PDB file of C-alpha atoms in Angstrom:
ATOM      1  CA  MET A   1     -53.219  91.223 169.748  1.00  0.00           C
ATOM      2  CA  ALA A   2     -55.573  88.687 169.017  1.00  0.00           C
ATOM      3  CA  GLY A   3     -54.678  85.129 168.215  1.00  0.00           C
ATOM      4  CA  ILE A   4     -57.275  84.993 165.448  1.00  0.00           C
ATOM      5  CA  VAL A   5     -58.360  87.896 163.121  1.00  0.00           C
ATOM      6  CA  ARG A   6     -61.089  87.241 160.729  1.00  0.00           C
ATOM      7  CA  LYS A   7     -62.158  90.102 158.350  1.00  0.00           C
ATOM      8  CA  THR A   8     -64.296  89.918 155.018  1.00  0.00           C
ATOM      9  CA  PHE A   9     -64.346  91.953 151.813  1.00  0.00           C
ATOM     10  CA  ASP A  10     -68.286  92.093 152.288  1.00  0.00           C
ATOM     11  CA  SER A  11     -67.257  95.111 154.802  1.00  0.00           C
ATOM     12  CA  PRO A  12     -63.959  96.571 153.731  1.00  0.00           C
ATOM     13  CA  GLU A  13     -62.430  98.760 156.085  1.00  0.00           C
ATOM     14  CA  GLU A  14     -61.758 101.245 153.163  1.00  0.00           C
ATOM     15  CA  THR A  15     -63.031 101.596 149.578  1.00  0.00           C
ATOM     16  CA  ARG A  16     -61.756 103.659 146.532  1.00  0.00           C
ATOM     17  CA  PRO A  17     -63.916 103.948 143.530  1.00  0.00           C
ATOM     18  CA  PHE A  18     -62.277 104.085 140.284  1.00  0.00           C
ATOM     19  CA  ALA A  19     -63.393 106.441 137.727  1.00  0.00           C
ATOM     20  CA  GLU A  20     -66.205 106.415 135.494  1.00  0.00           C
ATOM     21  CA  GLY A  21     -67.622 103.552 137.769  1.00  0.00           C
ATOM     22  CA  THR A  22     -64.985 101.228 136.083  1.00  0.00           C
ATOM     23  CA  GLY A  23     -64.123  99.347 139.323  1.00  0.00           C
ATOM     24  CA  ARG A  24     -63.068  99.608 142.852  1.00  0.00           C
ATOM     25  CA  LEU A  25     -60.523  98.772 145.387  1.00  0.00           C
ATOM     26  CA  ASP A  26     -61.853  97.408 148.672  1.00  0.00           C
ATOM     27  CA  LEU A  27     -58.830  97.305 151.666  1.00  0.00           C
ATOM     28  CA  LEU A  28     -58.317  95.072 154.914  1.00  0.00           C
ATOM     29  CA  THR A  29     -55.866  96.490 157.401  1.00  0.00           C
ATOM     30  CA  THR A  30     -53.268  93.891 158.428  1.00  0.00           C
ATOM     31  CA  GLU A  31     -51.215  94.120 161.924  1.00  0.00           C
ATOM     32  CA  GLY A  32     -48.054  95.399 161.149  1.00  0.00           C
ATOM     33  CA  GLY A  33     -47.892  95.160 157.325  1.00  0.00           C
ATOM     34  CA  PRO A  34     -49.521  96.548 154.313  1.00  0.00           C
ATOM     35  CA  PRO A  35     -53.437  96.166 153.789  1.00  0.00           C
ATOM     36  CA  LEU A  36     -54.767  93.330 151.759  1.00  0.00           C
ATOM     37  CA  GLY A  37     -56.742  94.796 148.805  1.00  0.00           C
ATOM     38  CA  GLN A  38     -59.277  93.138 146.449  1.00  0.00           C
ATOM     39  CA  ALA A  39     -59.681  95.322 143.237  1.00  0.00           C
ATOM     40  CA  VAL A  40     -62.797  94.713 140.843  1.00  0.00           C
ATOM     41  CA  PHE A  41     -61.894  95.782 137.490  1.00  0.00           C
ATOM     42  CA  GLU A  42     -65.053  96.260 135.268  1.00  0.00           C
ATOM     43  CA  PRO A  43     -64.652  95.963 131.339  1.00  0.00           C
ATOM     44  CA  GLY A  44     -63.441  98.738 129.777  1.00  0.00           C
ATOM     45  CA  TRP A  45     -61.206  99.936 132.686  1.00  0.00           C
ATOM     46  CA  GLN A  46     -57.681 100.954 131.892  1.00  0.00           C
ATOM     47  CA  TRP A  47     -54.936 102.012 134.180  1.00  0.00           C
ATOM     48  CA  SER A  48     -53.812 104.923 131.618  1.00  0.00           C
ATOM     49  CA  LYS A  49     -57.519 106.255 131.724  1.00  0.00           C
ATOM     50  CA  HIS A  50     -59.020 105.512 134.894  1.00  0.00           C
ATOM     51  CA  ILE A  51     -56.298 105.544 137.581  1.00  0.00           C
ATOM     52  CA  LYS A  52     -53.290 107.774 135.820  1.00  0.00           C
ATOM     53  CA  PRO A  53     -55.403 110.957 136.542  1.00  0.00           C
ATOM     54  CA  ILE A  54     -55.532 110.234 140.077  1.00  0.00           C
ATOM     55  CA  ALA A  55     -51.576 108.809 140.233  1.00  0.00           C
ATOM     56  CA  GLY A  56     -50.013 111.756 138.242  1.00  0.00           C
ATOM     57  CA  THR A  57     -47.783 109.275 136.738  1.00  0.00           C
ATOM     58  CA  ASP A  58     -47.105 108.268 133.092  1.00  0.00           C
ATOM     59  CA  SER A  59     -47.323 104.574 133.861  1.00  0.00           C
ATOM     60  CA  CYS A  60     -48.294 102.659 137.223  1.00  0.00           C
ATOM     61  CA  GLN A  61     -45.810 102.850 139.865  1.00  0.00           C
ATOM     62  CA  SER A  62     -47.067 100.314 142.023  1.00  0.00           C
ATOM     63  CA  HIS A  63     -45.228  96.827 142.573  1.00  0.00           C
ATOM     64  CA  HIS A  64     -48.314  94.279 142.364  1.00  0.00           C
ATOM     65  CA  LEU A  65     -47.648  91.049 144.520  1.00  0.00           C
ATOM     66  CA  GLY A  66     -51.357  89.159 144.175  1.00  0.00           C
ATOM     67  CA  TYR A  67     -53.629  86.517 142.832  1.00  0.00           C
ATOM     68  CA  VAL A  68     -56.058  86.569 139.769  1.00  0.00           C
ATOM     69  CA  LEU A  69     -59.503  85.251 141.090  1.00  0.00           C
ATOM     70  CA  SER A  70     -61.293  86.104 137.988  1.00  0.00           C
ATOM     71  CA  GLY A  71     -61.682  87.662 134.704  1.00  0.00           C
ATOM     72  CA  ARG A  72     -58.546  88.733 132.347  1.00  0.00           C
ATOM     73  CA  MET A  73     -56.150  91.472 132.365  1.00  0.00           C
ATOM     74  CA  LYS A  74     -53.625  92.553 129.752  1.00  0.00           C
ATOM     75  CA  VAL A  75     -50.375  94.179 131.469  1.00  0.00           C
ATOM     76  CA  VAL A  76     -47.806  96.117 129.346  1.00  0.00           C
ATOM     77  CA  MET A  77     -44.522  96.958 130.775  1.00  0.00           C
ATOM     78  CA  ASN A  78     -42.810 100.416 129.894  1.00  0.00           C
ATOM     79  CA  ASP A  79     -40.008  98.692 127.994  1.00  0.00           C
ATOM     80  CA  GLY A  80     -42.826  96.674 125.830  1.00  0.00           C
ATOM     81  CA  GLU A  81     -42.656  93.325 127.869  1.00  0.00           C
ATOM     82  CA  THR A  82     -46.409  92.013 127.933  1.00  0.00           C
ATOM     83  CA  ASP A  83     -48.452  89.378 129.476  1.00  0.00           C
ATOM     84  CA  GLU A  84     -52.183  88.627 129.827  1.00  0.00           C
ATOM     85  CA  LEU A  85     -53.276  87.527 133.286  1.00  0.00           C
ATOM     86  CA  ARG A  86     -55.926  84.954 133.726  1.00  0.00           C
ATOM     87  CA  PRO A  87     -57.508  83.240 136.753  1.00  0.00           C
ATOM     88  CA  GLY A  88     -55.399  81.141 138.983  1.00  0.00           C
ATOM     89  CA  ASP A  89     -52.391  83.426 138.005  1.00  0.00           C
ATOM     90  CA  PHE A  90     -49.792  84.364 140.909  1.00  0.00           C
ATOM     91  CA  ILE A  91     -48.739  87.799 139.913  1.00  0.00           C
ATOM     92  CA  ASP A  92     -45.594  89.884 140.664  1.00  0.00           C
ATOM     93  CA  ILE A  93     -45.461  92.883 138.463  1.00  0.00           C
ATOM     94  CA  GLN A  94     -42.816  95.469 138.907  1.00  0.00           C
ATOM     95  CA  PRO A  95     -43.416  99.557 138.788  1.00  0.00           C
ATOM     96  CA  GLY A  96     -43.753 100.831 135.111  1.00  0.00           C
ATOM     97  CA  HIS A  97     -46.826  99.437 133.568  1.00  0.00           C
ATOM     98  CA  ASP A  98     -50.243 100.014 132.021  1.00  0.00           C
ATOM     99  CA  ALA A  99     -52.956  97.306 131.974  1.00  0.00           C
ATOM    100  CA  TRP A 100     -56.559  96.958 130.921  1.00  0.00           C
ATOM    101  CA  VAL A 101     -59.326  94.403 131.271  1.00  0.00           C
ATOM    102  CA  VAL A 102     -59.569  92.019 128.427  1.00  0.00           C
ATOM    103  CA  GLY A 103     -63.080  90.835 127.414  1.00  0.00           C
ATOM    104  CA  ASP A 104     -66.667  91.721 128.988  1.00  0.00           C
ATOM    105  CA  GLU A 105     -66.125  89.909 132.655  1.00  0.00           C
ATOM    106  CA  PRO A 106     -64.738  91.943 135.376  1.00  0.00           C
ATOM    107  CA  CYS A 107     -61.475  91.085 136.409  1.00  0.00           C
ATOM    108  CA  VAL A 108     -60.792  90.627 140.371  1.00  0.00           C
ATOM    109  CA  VAL A 109     -57.080  90.750 141.957  1.00  0.00           C
ATOM    110  CA  LEU A 110     -56.281  90.143 145.469  1.00  0.00           C
ATOM    111  CA  ASP A 111     -52.800  92.225 146.055  1.00  0.00           C
ATOM    112  CA  TRP A 112     -50.859  92.202 149.468  1.00  0.00           C
ATOM    113  CA  ALA A 113     -48.187  94.765 148.177  1.00  0.00           C
ATOM    114  CA  GLY A 114     -49.114  97.310 145.780  1.00  0.00           C
ATOM    115  CA  PHE A 115     -52.505  98.650 146.895  1.00  0.00           C
ATOM    116  CA  VAL A 116     -51.305 100.879 149.871  1.00  0.00           C
ATOM    117  CA  ASP A 117     -51.691 103.999 147.889  1.00  0.00           C
ATOM    118  CA  TYR A 118     -53.168 102.991 144.936  1.00  0.00           C
ATOM    119  CA  ALA A 119     -56.128 105.103 143.371  1.00  0.00           C
ATOM    120  CA  LYS A 120     -55.975 107.099 146.748  1.00  0.00           C
ATOM    121  CA  LEU A 121     -56.877 110.761 146.143  1.00  0.00           C
ATOM    122  CA  ALA A 122     -54.751 113.453 147.538  1.00  0.00           C
ATOM    123  CA  ARG A 123     -56.219 115.136 150.489  1.00  0.00           C
ATOM    124  CA  SER A 124     -56.015 118.852 150.543  1.00  0.00           C
TER     125      SER A 124
END
C-alpha cells in the first residue's frame, strides 16, 4: 500500500449519469472503504423522477454523509421533516427521503457513505 494516494474527480474511476442529462455521479475508490462520490445535480433534477426508476424504491434508501460544495437542494424525509441544503453544509441524511435541486445552479455534493450503489444500473 502506498503512503500517499492522490486522485482527482477530473479523472474519476467510475461515472454514473443521471436520467435526462440531469447530472452525474463520479466515484473515486478508497483503500478498504466505500468510494468517495461527487455528484453534480443539475437544475430540474429530482430523486423521485430521475433516480427512483433506477433504484426501484419509493424513496432514496441511501444514508448520505457528506458536504455541499455549491448550489441548493431541498430534502424531504418520509416522515415530512424538511431542510434545504446550502454550500458549506455538512450533511447526515438517513434513508427514506426525496430531494430536488432548488434554483438554477447545479448542486454539487461530496459523499463518503451513500454513493456505493447510488444510481447504479442493475447488470444483467
